[in-house]
Short mmCIF file of C-alpha atoms (C1' of nucleotides) in Angstrom, two decimals:
data_model
loop_
_atom_site.label_atom_id
_atom_site.label_comp_id
_atom_site.label_asym_id
_atom_site.label_seq_id
_atom_site.Cartn_x
_atom_site.Cartn_y
_atom_site.Cartn_z
CA UNK A 1 -30.02 -123.65 -79.69
CA UNK A 2 -32.64 -123.73 -76.94
CA UNK A 3 -34.77 -120.69 -76.12
CA UNK A 4 -35.12 -120.62 -72.34
CA UNK A 5 -37.58 -117.75 -72.38
CA UNK A 6 -40.21 -119.19 -74.71
CA UNK A 7 -42.06 -121.16 -72.08
CA UNK A 8 -41.65 -124.32 -74.13
CA UNK A 9 -39.75 -126.92 -72.10
CA UNK A 10 -36.18 -127.47 -73.21
CA UNK A 11 -36.63 -131.21 -73.73
CA UNK A 12 -39.55 -130.45 -76.02
CA UNK A 13 -37.60 -127.94 -78.08
CA UNK A 14 -34.75 -130.40 -78.42
CA UNK A 15 -37.11 -133.20 -79.41
CA UNK A 16 -38.80 -130.96 -81.97
CA UNK A 17 -35.44 -129.96 -83.39
CA UNK A 18 -34.34 -133.56 -83.74
CA UNK A 19 -37.71 -134.51 -85.18
CA UNK A 20 -37.25 -131.80 -87.78
CA UNK A 21 -33.89 -133.22 -88.76
CA UNK A 22 -35.41 -136.67 -89.11
CA UNK A 23 -38.41 -135.54 -91.12
CA UNK A 24 -36.30 -133.36 -93.40
CA UNK A 25 -34.01 -136.31 -94.05
CA UNK A 26 -30.92 -134.73 -92.49
CA UNK A 27 -30.94 -137.75 -90.22
CA UNK A 28 -31.62 -140.62 -92.59
CA UNK A 29 -33.59 -143.75 -91.65
CA UNK A 30 -31.30 -146.27 -90.02
CA UNK A 31 -28.64 -143.72 -89.15
CA UNK A 32 -27.68 -143.01 -85.54
CA UNK A 33 -28.50 -139.85 -83.64
CA UNK A 34 -25.55 -138.06 -82.04
CA UNK A 35 -24.77 -139.71 -78.72
CA UNK A 36 -26.46 -138.37 -75.61
CA UNK A 37 -23.16 -136.87 -74.44
CA UNK A 38 -22.75 -135.07 -77.73
CA UNK A 39 -26.30 -133.76 -77.52
CA UNK A 40 -25.54 -132.48 -74.02
CA UNK A 41 -22.84 -130.30 -75.59
CA UNK A 42 -24.71 -129.16 -78.68
CA UNK A 43 -27.86 -128.17 -76.79
CA UNK A 44 -26.13 -127.14 -73.56
CA UNK A 45 -28.53 -129.16 -71.41
CA UNK A 46 -28.08 -131.81 -68.74
CA UNK A 47 -28.12 -135.44 -69.67
CA UNK A 48 -31.50 -136.20 -68.04
CA UNK A 49 -32.98 -133.39 -70.11
CA UNK A 50 -31.44 -134.82 -73.27
CA UNK A 51 -32.71 -138.27 -72.33
CA UNK A 52 -36.21 -136.91 -71.82
CA UNK A 53 -36.09 -135.42 -75.30
CA UNK A 54 -34.92 -138.69 -76.81
CA UNK A 55 -37.55 -140.57 -74.84
CA UNK A 56 -40.23 -138.42 -76.44
CA UNK A 57 -38.98 -139.47 -79.86
CA UNK A 58 -38.92 -143.08 -78.74
CA UNK A 59 -42.45 -143.13 -77.39
CA UNK A 60 -43.68 -141.56 -80.60
CA UNK A 61 -41.90 -144.33 -82.46
CA UNK A 62 -39.51 -142.17 -84.46
CA UNK A 63 -36.30 -143.66 -83.11
CA UNK A 64 -35.17 -146.89 -81.48
CA UNK A 65 -32.49 -147.10 -78.79
CA UNK A 66 -30.03 -149.97 -78.73
CA UNK A 67 -28.14 -150.42 -75.52
CA UNK A 68 -24.43 -149.96 -76.01
CA UNK A 69 -24.78 -149.01 -79.67
CA UNK A 70 -26.76 -145.85 -80.05
CA UNK A 71 -30.13 -144.41 -80.93
CA UNK A 72 -31.24 -144.99 -84.50
CA UNK A 73 -33.78 -143.38 -86.76
CA UNK A 74 -36.45 -145.97 -87.28
CA UNK A 75 -36.96 -146.90 -90.92
CA UNK A 76 -40.56 -146.47 -92.02
CA UNK A 77 -42.44 -149.69 -91.39
CA UNK A 78 -43.83 -151.77 -94.17
CA UNK A 79 -47.57 -151.86 -94.05
CA UNK A 80 -49.26 -155.15 -94.68
CA UNK A 81 -52.80 -154.93 -95.92
CA UNK A 82 -55.23 -157.56 -94.70
CA UNK A 83 -58.22 -157.96 -96.99
CA UNK A 84 -61.19 -160.10 -96.23
CA UNK A 85 -60.54 -162.00 -99.46
CA UNK A 86 -57.85 -163.78 -97.47
CA UNK A 87 -60.68 -165.79 -95.94
CA UNK A 88 -62.09 -167.04 -99.24
CA UNK A 89 -62.16 -170.74 -100.05
CA UNK A 90 -59.94 -170.22 -103.07
CA UNK A 91 -57.32 -168.57 -100.87
CA UNK A 92 -57.44 -171.60 -98.59
CA UNK A 93 -56.76 -174.02 -101.40
CA UNK A 94 -53.02 -173.44 -101.48
CA UNK A 95 -52.12 -172.29 -98.01
CA UNK A 96 -52.06 -173.59 -94.49
CA UNK A 97 -54.04 -170.66 -93.14
CA UNK A 98 -54.94 -167.05 -93.68
CA UNK A 99 -51.60 -165.80 -92.40
CA UNK A 100 -49.60 -167.93 -94.80
CA UNK A 101 -51.80 -166.57 -97.57
CA UNK A 102 -50.97 -163.02 -96.53
CA UNK A 103 -47.33 -163.98 -96.68
CA UNK A 104 -47.70 -165.29 -100.21
CA UNK A 105 -49.29 -161.97 -101.19
CA UNK A 106 -46.56 -159.88 -99.62
CA UNK A 107 -43.02 -161.13 -99.82
CA UNK A 108 -41.89 -162.07 -96.38
CA UNK A 109 -40.81 -165.37 -94.89
CA UNK A 110 -43.63 -166.44 -92.59
CA UNK A 111 -43.61 -168.82 -89.68
CA UNK A 112 -46.16 -169.68 -87.05
CA UNK A 113 -45.80 -171.17 -83.58
CA UNK A 114 -48.90 -172.87 -82.21
CA UNK A 115 -49.89 -174.15 -78.81
CA UNK A 116 -53.13 -176.08 -78.42
CA UNK A 117 -55.04 -176.64 -75.22
CA UNK A 118 -58.56 -177.23 -73.95
CA UNK A 119 -60.29 -174.92 -71.51
CA UNK A 120 -63.73 -173.91 -70.30
CA UNK A 121 -65.40 -171.05 -72.14
CA UNK A 122 -65.52 -167.86 -70.13
CA UNK A 123 -68.54 -165.60 -70.25
CA UNK A 124 -67.43 -163.53 -73.20
CA UNK A 125 -66.44 -166.49 -75.37
CA UNK A 126 -69.58 -168.41 -74.41
CA UNK A 127 -71.67 -165.42 -75.38
CA UNK A 128 -69.99 -165.03 -78.76
CA UNK A 129 -70.21 -168.77 -79.49
CA UNK A 130 -73.74 -168.95 -78.12
CA UNK A 131 -72.94 -171.82 -75.75
CA UNK A 132 -73.18 -172.23 -71.99
CA UNK A 133 -70.32 -170.74 -69.98
CA UNK A 134 -68.00 -173.57 -68.98
CA UNK A 135 -68.45 -175.49 -72.21
CA UNK A 136 -65.19 -177.12 -73.33
CA UNK A 137 -63.44 -175.20 -76.09
CA UNK A 138 -60.26 -175.97 -77.99
CA UNK A 139 -57.84 -173.05 -77.78
CA UNK A 140 -55.29 -172.51 -80.53
CA UNK A 141 -52.74 -169.93 -79.36
CA UNK A 142 -50.63 -168.66 -82.23
CA UNK A 143 -47.64 -166.40 -82.69
CA UNK A 144 -47.06 -165.31 -86.28
CA UNK A 145 -43.69 -164.15 -87.48
CA UNK A 146 -42.57 -162.42 -90.66
CA UNK A 147 -38.85 -162.62 -91.29
CA UNK A 148 -38.46 -163.69 -87.66
CA UNK A 149 -40.24 -160.59 -86.35
CA UNK A 150 -43.40 -161.29 -84.42
CA UNK A 151 -46.13 -159.36 -86.18
CA UNK A 152 -49.36 -160.89 -85.03
CA UNK A 153 -50.83 -162.81 -82.10
CA UNK A 154 -54.00 -164.83 -82.47
CA UNK A 155 -56.06 -166.97 -80.12
CA UNK A 156 -58.81 -169.10 -81.66
CA UNK A 157 -61.46 -170.85 -79.63
CA UNK A 158 -63.80 -173.51 -81.03
CA UNK A 159 -66.46 -175.59 -79.23
CA UNK A 160 -64.89 -178.97 -78.68
CA UNK A 161 -67.77 -180.96 -80.14
CA UNK A 162 -66.73 -179.60 -83.53
CA UNK A 163 -63.10 -180.53 -83.27
CA UNK A 164 -62.85 -183.84 -81.49
CA UNK A 165 -60.95 -186.34 -83.59
CA UNK A 166 -59.97 -183.75 -86.21
CA UNK A 167 -56.55 -182.20 -86.88
CA UNK A 168 -57.94 -178.98 -85.42
CA UNK A 169 -56.80 -180.36 -82.06
CA UNK A 170 -53.33 -180.94 -83.45
CA UNK A 171 -50.58 -178.37 -83.81
CA UNK A 172 -50.49 -178.80 -87.57
CA UNK A 173 -53.96 -178.55 -89.04
CA UNK A 174 -52.72 -179.20 -92.58
CA UNK A 175 -53.42 -177.42 -95.81
CA UNK A 176 -56.03 -174.69 -95.64
CA UNK A 177 -55.96 -174.52 -91.87
CA UNK A 178 -58.81 -174.73 -89.38
CA UNK A 179 -61.47 -173.47 -91.76
CA UNK A 180 -60.69 -176.13 -94.37
CA UNK A 181 -60.92 -178.89 -91.73
CA UNK A 182 -64.23 -177.54 -90.45
CA UNK A 183 -65.74 -177.56 -93.91
CA UNK A 184 -64.48 -181.10 -94.56
CA UNK A 185 -66.33 -182.32 -91.50
CA UNK A 186 -69.53 -180.83 -92.80
CA UNK A 187 -69.49 -177.45 -91.05
CA UNK A 188 -69.67 -175.20 -94.09
CA UNK A 189 -68.86 -171.61 -93.26
CA UNK A 190 -71.56 -169.11 -93.98
CA UNK A 191 -70.35 -165.72 -92.76
CA UNK A 192 -67.88 -163.86 -90.57
CA UNK A 193 -68.24 -161.00 -88.14
CA UNK A 194 -65.28 -158.86 -87.17
CA UNK A 195 -65.04 -156.37 -84.32
CA UNK A 196 -62.14 -153.97 -84.70
CA UNK A 197 -60.66 -151.60 -82.18
CA UNK A 198 -57.28 -150.43 -80.91
CA UNK A 199 -55.58 -150.00 -77.56
CA UNK A 200 -52.19 -149.80 -75.98
CA UNK A 201 -50.41 -153.15 -75.75
CA UNK A 202 -49.93 -155.02 -72.50
CA UNK A 203 -46.36 -155.38 -71.30
CA UNK A 204 -46.22 -158.91 -72.74
CA UNK A 205 -47.57 -157.84 -76.10
CA UNK A 206 -45.17 -154.95 -76.27
CA UNK A 207 -42.15 -157.16 -75.83
CA UNK A 208 -43.48 -159.96 -78.05
CA UNK A 209 -44.40 -157.64 -80.90
CA UNK A 210 -41.22 -155.62 -80.32
CA UNK A 211 -43.31 -152.48 -80.21
CA UNK A 212 -41.72 -149.16 -79.41
CA UNK A 213 -43.13 -147.61 -76.25
CA UNK A 214 -46.28 -145.73 -77.04
CA UNK A 215 -47.13 -147.72 -80.14
CA UNK A 216 -50.68 -149.09 -80.22
CA UNK A 217 -52.09 -152.43 -81.34
CA UNK A 218 -55.13 -153.18 -83.46
CA UNK A 219 -57.47 -155.76 -81.98
CA UNK A 220 -59.71 -157.86 -84.20
CA UNK A 221 -62.23 -160.33 -82.86
CA UNK A 222 -63.53 -162.53 -85.63
CA UNK A 223 -66.51 -164.82 -85.19
CA UNK A 224 -67.05 -167.48 -87.87
CA UNK A 225 -70.54 -168.87 -88.44
CA UNK A 226 -72.03 -171.78 -90.31
CA UNK A 227 -75.66 -171.40 -91.35
CA UNK A 228 -76.64 -172.82 -87.95
CA UNK A 229 -74.23 -171.61 -85.33
CA UNK A 230 -71.04 -169.80 -84.34
CA UNK A 231 -68.06 -172.13 -84.72
CA UNK A 232 -64.99 -170.05 -83.90
CA UNK A 233 -63.92 -166.94 -82.00
CA UNK A 234 -60.53 -165.62 -83.06
CA UNK A 235 -58.92 -162.81 -81.06
CA UNK A 236 -56.11 -161.19 -82.99
CA UNK A 237 -53.62 -158.56 -81.91
CA UNK A 238 -51.67 -156.73 -84.62
CA UNK A 239 -48.92 -154.13 -84.47
CA UNK A 240 -50.75 -151.02 -85.66
CA UNK A 241 -47.68 -149.59 -87.32
CA UNK A 242 -47.43 -152.63 -89.57
CA UNK A 243 -51.00 -153.37 -90.50
CA UNK A 244 -53.89 -151.88 -92.36
CA UNK A 245 -57.19 -153.73 -92.60
CA UNK A 246 -59.19 -153.61 -95.78
CA UNK A 247 -62.93 -154.07 -95.98
CA UNK A 248 -65.21 -153.83 -98.94
CA UNK A 249 -68.97 -154.01 -99.05
CA UNK A 250 -71.87 -153.21 -101.31
CA UNK A 251 -74.06 -150.16 -100.84
CA UNK A 252 -77.53 -151.34 -99.92
CA UNK B 1 -40.81 -152.62 -51.09
CA UNK B 2 -38.29 -152.58 -53.90
CA UNK B 3 -35.85 -155.42 -54.44
CA UNK B 4 -32.55 -153.85 -55.45
CA UNK B 5 -30.90 -157.17 -56.18
CA UNK B 6 -33.39 -158.60 -58.66
CA UNK B 7 -31.97 -156.87 -61.70
CA UNK B 8 -35.37 -155.37 -62.48
CA UNK B 9 -35.11 -151.57 -62.47
CA UNK B 10 -36.68 -149.92 -59.45
CA UNK B 11 -38.98 -147.72 -61.54
CA UNK B 12 -40.29 -150.85 -63.23
CA UNK B 13 -40.96 -152.65 -59.97
CA UNK B 14 -42.76 -149.61 -58.63
CA UNK B 15 -44.83 -149.28 -61.80
CA UNK B 16 -45.72 -152.97 -61.67
CA UNK B 17 -46.73 -152.68 -58.04
CA UNK B 18 -48.96 -149.69 -58.74
CA UNK B 19 -50.41 -151.43 -61.79
CA UNK B 20 -51.28 -154.40 -59.59
CA UNK B 21 -53.13 -152.14 -57.17
CA UNK B 22 -55.07 -150.62 -60.05
CA UNK B 23 -55.95 -153.91 -61.69
CA UNK B 24 -56.96 -155.49 -58.41
CA UNK B 25 -59.21 -152.54 -57.69
CA UNK B 26 -57.34 -151.37 -54.59
CA UNK B 27 -56.95 -148.12 -56.48
CA UNK B 28 -60.41 -147.53 -57.91
CA UNK B 29 -61.06 -145.87 -61.26
CA UNK B 30 -61.11 -142.10 -60.85
CA UNK B 31 -59.29 -142.15 -57.54
CA UNK B 32 -55.93 -140.45 -57.13
CA UNK B 33 -52.60 -142.20 -56.72
CA UNK B 34 -50.57 -141.22 -53.66
CA UNK B 35 -48.65 -138.03 -54.44
CA UNK B 36 -45.15 -138.36 -55.85
CA UNK B 37 -43.67 -137.20 -52.54
CA UNK B 38 -45.61 -139.88 -50.70
CA UNK B 39 -44.45 -142.51 -53.15
CA UNK B 40 -40.87 -141.35 -52.57
CA UNK B 41 -41.33 -142.28 -48.92
CA UNK B 42 -43.22 -145.54 -49.38
CA UNK B 43 -40.82 -146.94 -51.98
CA UNK B 44 -37.70 -145.24 -50.63
CA UNK B 45 -36.66 -143.97 -54.06
CA UNK B 46 -35.77 -140.58 -55.45
CA UNK B 47 -38.41 -138.44 -57.06
CA UNK B 48 -37.11 -138.83 -60.63
CA UNK B 49 -37.33 -142.59 -60.17
CA UNK B 50 -40.89 -142.30 -58.92
CA UNK B 51 -41.72 -140.01 -61.82
CA UNK B 52 -40.31 -142.51 -64.27
CA UNK B 53 -42.54 -145.21 -62.80
CA UNK B 54 -45.61 -142.99 -63.05
CA UNK B 55 -44.65 -142.01 -66.59
CA UNK B 56 -44.70 -145.67 -67.56
CA UNK B 57 -48.26 -145.96 -66.29
CA UNK B 58 -49.18 -142.79 -68.17
CA UNK B 59 -47.78 -143.85 -71.51
CA UNK B 60 -49.59 -147.16 -71.18
CA UNK B 61 -52.78 -145.22 -70.55
CA UNK B 62 -53.56 -146.54 -67.07
CA UNK B 63 -53.46 -143.19 -65.31
CA UNK B 64 -53.79 -139.52 -66.19
CA UNK B 65 -51.84 -136.71 -64.56
CA UNK B 66 -53.46 -133.37 -63.80
CA UNK B 67 -51.09 -130.56 -63.05
CA UNK B 68 -51.57 -129.25 -59.56
CA UNK B 69 -54.20 -131.85 -58.69
CA UNK B 70 -52.75 -135.30 -58.80
CA UNK B 71 -52.49 -138.48 -60.82
CA UNK B 72 -55.75 -140.34 -61.34
CA UNK B 73 -56.69 -143.88 -62.30
CA UNK B 74 -58.37 -143.65 -65.65
CA UNK B 75 -61.99 -144.83 -65.59
CA UNK B 76 -62.97 -147.39 -68.24
CA UNK B 77 -64.68 -145.79 -71.20
CA UNK B 78 -67.97 -146.56 -72.87
CA UNK B 79 -67.70 -148.20 -76.25
CA UNK B 80 -69.80 -147.24 -79.24
CA UNK B 81 -70.14 -149.82 -81.95
CA UNK B 82 -70.11 -148.66 -85.56
CA UNK B 83 -71.68 -151.15 -87.96
CA UNK B 84 -71.59 -150.89 -91.69
CA UNK B 85 -75.39 -151.02 -91.73
CA UNK B 86 -75.16 -147.37 -90.75
CA UNK B 87 -74.41 -146.72 -94.41
CA UNK B 88 -77.55 -148.38 -95.76
CA UNK B 89 -80.14 -146.39 -97.67
CA UNK B 90 -82.81 -147.18 -95.11
CA UNK B 91 -80.63 -145.77 -92.35
CA UNK B 92 -80.27 -142.59 -94.41
CA UNK B 93 -84.01 -142.12 -94.69
CA UNK B 94 -84.46 -140.59 -91.27
CA UNK B 95 -81.16 -139.05 -90.41
CA UNK B 96 -78.90 -136.28 -91.55
CA UNK B 97 -75.89 -138.52 -91.87
CA UNK B 98 -74.26 -141.69 -90.64
CA UNK B 99 -73.16 -140.13 -87.38
CA UNK B 100 -76.65 -138.97 -86.47
CA UNK B 101 -77.83 -142.49 -87.19
CA UNK B 102 -75.27 -143.88 -84.78
CA UNK B 103 -76.56 -141.43 -82.21
CA UNK B 104 -80.12 -142.65 -82.69
CA UNK B 105 -78.89 -146.22 -82.13
CA UNK B 106 -76.97 -145.35 -78.98
CA UNK B 107 -78.44 -142.80 -76.63
CA UNK B 108 -76.26 -139.75 -76.71
CA UNK B 109 -76.98 -136.20 -77.78
CA UNK B 110 -75.10 -135.70 -81.04
CA UNK B 111 -73.94 -132.53 -82.71
CA UNK B 112 -71.74 -131.86 -85.71
CA UNK B 113 -69.72 -128.80 -86.71
CA UNK B 114 -68.91 -128.54 -90.39
CA UNK B 115 -66.57 -126.37 -92.40
CA UNK B 116 -66.67 -126.55 -96.17
CA UNK B 117 -63.94 -125.46 -98.56
CA UNK B 118 -62.54 -126.19 -101.99
CA UNK B 119 -58.98 -127.31 -102.55
CA UNK B 120 -56.79 -129.12 -105.07
CA UNK B 121 -56.50 -132.88 -104.68
CA UNK B 122 -53.13 -134.00 -103.39
CA UNK B 123 -51.50 -137.13 -104.69
CA UNK B 124 -53.06 -139.54 -102.24
CA UNK B 125 -56.60 -138.20 -102.66
CA UNK B 126 -56.23 -138.03 -106.44
CA UNK B 127 -55.08 -141.63 -106.45
CA UNK B 128 -58.00 -142.83 -104.34
CA UNK B 129 -60.52 -140.84 -106.38
CA UNK B 130 -58.82 -141.82 -109.63
CA UNK B 131 -58.53 -138.21 -110.85
CA UNK B 132 -55.57 -136.04 -111.81
CA UNK B 133 -53.65 -134.46 -108.93
CA UNK B 134 -54.73 -130.84 -108.67
CA UNK B 135 -58.35 -131.55 -109.56
CA UNK B 136 -60.74 -129.38 -107.54
CA UNK B 137 -62.34 -131.23 -104.66
CA UNK B 138 -64.91 -130.10 -102.13
CA UNK B 139 -63.67 -130.67 -98.60
CA UNK B 140 -66.12 -131.19 -95.77
CA UNK B 141 -64.28 -130.95 -92.46
CA UNK B 142 -66.37 -132.27 -89.61
CA UNK B 143 -66.12 -132.45 -85.84
CA UNK B 144 -68.62 -134.82 -84.26
CA UNK B 145 -69.65 -134.48 -80.64
CA UNK B 146 -71.56 -136.77 -78.33
CA UNK B 147 -72.91 -135.06 -75.22
CA UNK B 148 -70.53 -132.17 -76.01
CA UNK B 149 -67.47 -134.43 -76.04
CA UNK B 150 -65.64 -134.57 -79.34
CA UNK B 151 -65.57 -138.23 -80.31
CA UNK B 152 -64.82 -138.25 -84.00
CA UNK B 153 -63.13 -136.17 -86.68
CA UNK B 154 -63.92 -136.67 -90.34
CA UNK B 155 -62.72 -135.05 -93.55
CA UNK B 156 -64.62 -135.88 -96.72
CA UNK B 157 -63.37 -135.00 -100.18
CA UNK B 158 -65.49 -135.19 -103.34
CA UNK B 159 -64.59 -134.24 -106.90
CA UNK B 160 -66.20 -130.88 -107.48
CA UNK B 161 -67.91 -131.84 -110.71
CA UNK B 162 -70.22 -134.02 -108.61
CA UNK B 163 -71.16 -131.37 -106.12
CA UNK B 164 -71.48 -128.06 -107.93
CA UNK B 165 -74.88 -126.55 -107.37
CA UNK B 166 -75.88 -129.18 -104.78
CA UNK B 167 -76.26 -128.81 -101.01
CA UNK B 168 -73.09 -130.87 -100.68
CA UNK B 169 -71.24 -127.58 -100.96
CA UNK B 170 -73.36 -126.13 -98.16
CA UNK B 171 -72.79 -126.61 -94.46
CA UNK B 172 -76.17 -128.29 -94.06
CA UNK B 173 -76.63 -131.05 -96.59
CA UNK B 174 -80.13 -131.88 -95.38
CA UNK B 175 -81.76 -135.16 -94.54
CA UNK B 176 -79.68 -138.25 -95.30
CA UNK B 177 -76.47 -136.30 -95.70
CA UNK B 178 -74.00 -136.28 -98.56
CA UNK B 179 -74.81 -139.78 -99.75
CA UNK B 180 -78.52 -139.02 -100.13
CA UNK B 181 -77.74 -135.88 -102.18
CA UNK B 182 -75.35 -137.82 -104.40
CA UNK B 183 -77.97 -140.43 -105.18
CA UNK B 184 -80.60 -137.76 -105.90
CA UNK B 185 -78.34 -136.27 -108.52
CA UNK B 186 -78.04 -139.62 -110.23
CA UNK B 187 -74.83 -140.90 -108.66
CA UNK B 188 -76.14 -144.13 -107.19
CA UNK B 189 -73.72 -145.65 -104.72
CA UNK B 190 -72.49 -149.12 -105.53
CA UNK B 191 -69.93 -150.10 -102.91
CA UNK B 192 -67.61 -148.88 -100.20
CA UNK B 193 -64.03 -149.66 -99.34
CA UNK B 194 -62.64 -149.03 -95.87
CA UNK B 195 -59.00 -149.05 -94.77
CA UNK B 196 -58.60 -149.33 -91.03
CA UNK B 197 -55.53 -148.80 -88.91
CA UNK B 198 -54.51 -147.16 -85.64
CA UNK B 199 -51.81 -144.79 -84.44
CA UNK B 200 -51.03 -142.33 -81.71
CA UNK B 201 -52.87 -139.03 -82.09
CA UNK B 202 -51.19 -135.83 -83.17
CA UNK B 203 -51.03 -133.08 -80.57
CA UNK B 204 -54.06 -131.40 -82.14
CA UNK B 205 -56.10 -134.58 -82.21
CA UNK B 206 -55.22 -135.33 -78.63
CA UNK B 207 -56.57 -132.02 -77.39
CA UNK B 208 -59.60 -132.02 -79.70
CA UNK B 209 -60.65 -135.56 -78.82
CA UNK B 210 -59.75 -134.90 -75.17
CA UNK B 211 -57.70 -138.07 -75.21
CA UNK B 212 -55.83 -139.13 -72.12
CA UNK B 213 -52.09 -139.39 -72.63
CA UNK B 214 -51.11 -142.63 -74.26
CA UNK B 215 -54.49 -143.30 -75.81
CA UNK B 216 -54.49 -144.25 -79.50
CA UNK B 217 -56.87 -143.33 -82.32
CA UNK B 218 -58.45 -145.54 -84.96
CA UNK B 219 -58.13 -144.25 -88.50
CA UNK B 220 -60.65 -145.20 -91.15
CA UNK B 221 -60.36 -144.14 -94.76
CA UNK B 222 -63.59 -144.84 -96.58
CA UNK B 223 -63.89 -144.62 -100.36
CA UNK B 224 -67.40 -144.57 -101.82
CA UNK B 225 -67.96 -145.76 -105.38
CA UNK B 226 -70.76 -145.60 -107.89
CA UNK B 227 -70.78 -148.29 -110.56
CA UNK B 228 -68.51 -146.02 -112.63
CA UNK B 229 -66.14 -144.19 -110.35
CA UNK B 230 -64.95 -143.20 -106.90
CA UNK B 231 -67.03 -140.31 -105.59
CA UNK B 232 -65.83 -139.67 -102.05
CA UNK B 233 -62.82 -140.16 -99.81
CA UNK B 234 -63.63 -139.84 -96.12
CA UNK B 235 -60.78 -139.81 -93.58
CA UNK B 236 -62.05 -140.46 -90.09
CA UNK B 237 -60.24 -140.34 -86.79
CA UNK B 238 -61.91 -142.00 -83.81
CA UNK B 239 -60.94 -142.21 -80.15
CA UNK B 240 -59.98 -145.89 -79.85
CA UNK B 241 -61.15 -146.13 -76.27
CA UNK B 242 -64.67 -145.16 -77.31
CA UNK B 243 -65.17 -147.03 -80.54
CA UNK B 244 -65.41 -150.52 -81.90
CA UNK B 245 -66.00 -151.12 -85.60
CA UNK B 246 -68.22 -153.94 -86.72
CA UNK B 247 -67.95 -155.69 -90.08
CA UNK B 248 -69.88 -158.62 -91.40
CA UNK B 249 -69.34 -160.53 -94.61
CA UNK B 250 -70.27 -163.79 -96.26
CA UNK B 251 -67.89 -166.73 -96.52
CA UNK B 252 -67.04 -167.28 -100.16
"C1'" DG C 1 -10.88 -150.13 -72.93
"C1'" DA C 2 -13.58 -146.70 -74.70
"C1'" DG C 3 -17.99 -145.38 -75.93
"C1'" DT C 4 -22.87 -146.17 -75.71
"C1'" DG C 5 -27.42 -146.14 -73.47
"C1'" DG C 6 -29.87 -147.48 -68.70
"C1'" DT C 7 -30.60 -146.35 -64.03
"C1'" DC C 8 -30.50 -143.53 -59.96
"C1'" DT C 9 -29.64 -139.74 -56.50
"C1'" DA C 10 -30.52 -135.31 -53.95
"C1'" DG C 11 -31.49 -131.61 -54.54
"C1'" DA C 12 -33.73 -126.95 -56.96
"C1'" DC C 13 -37.28 -123.83 -58.93
"C1'" DC C 14 -41.56 -123.27 -61.47
"C1'" DA C 15 -46.66 -123.51 -62.71
"C1'" DC C 16 -50.97 -124.95 -61.37
"C1'" DC C 17 -54.82 -126.00 -58.21
"C1'" DT C 18 -57.22 -125.84 -53.86
"C1'" DT C 19 -58.51 -123.80 -49.46
"C1'" DA D 1 -50.23 -120.86 -48.12
"C1'" DG D 2 -49.40 -125.29 -49.07
"C1'" DG D 3 -49.77 -129.16 -51.89
"C1'" DT D 4 -49.52 -131.02 -56.52
"C1'" DG D 5 -47.14 -132.24 -60.83
"C1'" DG D 6 -43.51 -130.22 -64.48
"C1'" DT D 7 -38.89 -129.21 -65.48
"C1'" DC D 8 -33.98 -129.18 -64.78
"C1'" DT D 9 -29.15 -129.81 -62.93
"C1'" DA D 10 -24.62 -132.17 -62.05
"C1'" DG D 11 -23.16 -135.60 -61.00
"C1'" DA D 12 -22.66 -141.24 -60.22
"C1'" DC D 13 -22.43 -146.20 -61.39
"C1'" DC D 14 -23.90 -150.06 -64.26
"C1'" DA D 15 -24.64 -153.05 -68.55
"C1'" DC D 16 -23.88 -153.55 -73.12
"C1'" DT D 17 -21.27 -153.31 -77.64
"C1'" DC D 18 -17.40 -153.07 -80.44
"C1'" DA D 19 -12.75 -152.66 -81.82
#
DNA sequence: GAGTGGTCTAGACCACCTT
DNA sequence: AGGTGGTCTAGACCACTCA
């Protein structure tokens, strides 16, 4: 089963063989791999070697281990597409926020946990909002869930002079979310900027988003502007295996 | 050094401790970690345990191992920002293509290798281009380098009826690149769509892009449209640690 | 209680890099 | 030659899950 003369490490050959079985469908999504002890027999390798092979499959996100139960072929993840139209006024009309609108478009049961606090703007936030460092900002720290799985983290920061006395400083901002409340108080949104990149998750993000080891996150920093000024910085972290962002723009 | 009664696995405690030293700057970027044998002594653990700790840091991208040399703290990377304005007609006027425009904006020495071939559209490409599967498409396979480092891979596909007899089927498309040639032959671009996600690189991508272990890539699929039809599908792969995408759009 | 994955040990040999 | 990381073995005990 394993060619010891090829120069390719045994754990790699075993991982490749298992990967082949998964990709060919011999091991169906959701089904368990043979137990590590069984694999020790079939490949005639030690258990650490088998574990290293399985670990490779785990870090590449192909399988998920469950302590005491087994190692299972990960079902392909559903990709949610985020289009910028989610930020349109019409989309706000019916929903509490952009995320709830996404949920209405897909078909998952959404829920959001929010914590609100006030802090001083650090250098980066101050720069993006074009205020002095140290200016008071309202921070809305959100955890978004779809069918009880955490799929998105978001931290919004708004200069406090815009939010004082509005529901933006409350946990529940009401229908249409933060953007609707801003526009009601006269701060009509003019445009958005988004900065998109990707990186490996922190340890906290990995456990919160239930990411397999070695699975990256997409980072989006959105800055909302009125005609006059920047009014919000929103730092979002998305599980890359579950999201695709969609942008559309005219050729000029 | 390691608390065996805390319930936290030793390899995790060791990894956390090393991570702390890196983040606090005690282990500077580019400097080597103590060798695995030294770590065995300092933490009083077996070598496999030490290796597991180091592996955790590697898969999270904090350090890079070099066989025979040591394990090194990964230096932070320089970020290039890609804005959609790079696709404007005015930006095309002076440059050979979008990538050369980016280079002019930053200050790196750019070079591009191109291979051109003709193939039949697969299902996905046919769907995006709104043609029948099997339709002949011109494929432009590009490797972009900045200061001799490969930083971006791109594969463009265009229906062949648009390109026959034009420099688009040549390696050198001339000033302004593919988009300029399309517009010259009457196919005036109307809008672009971009689909952005991220994933771990394939083995080939990892070696081509010289990615450290555990470093993700950003994927961008851009579809270019005239008023009538889709004219190009461009699949790009970018090193996530070197790129940030910038989008801007009006609130509506 | 039996089976599963999770952690850990104390070695061994190899391939690679530097001096 | 001597140090580095890469691979591998043959065990051991623990924590978790399920019948």
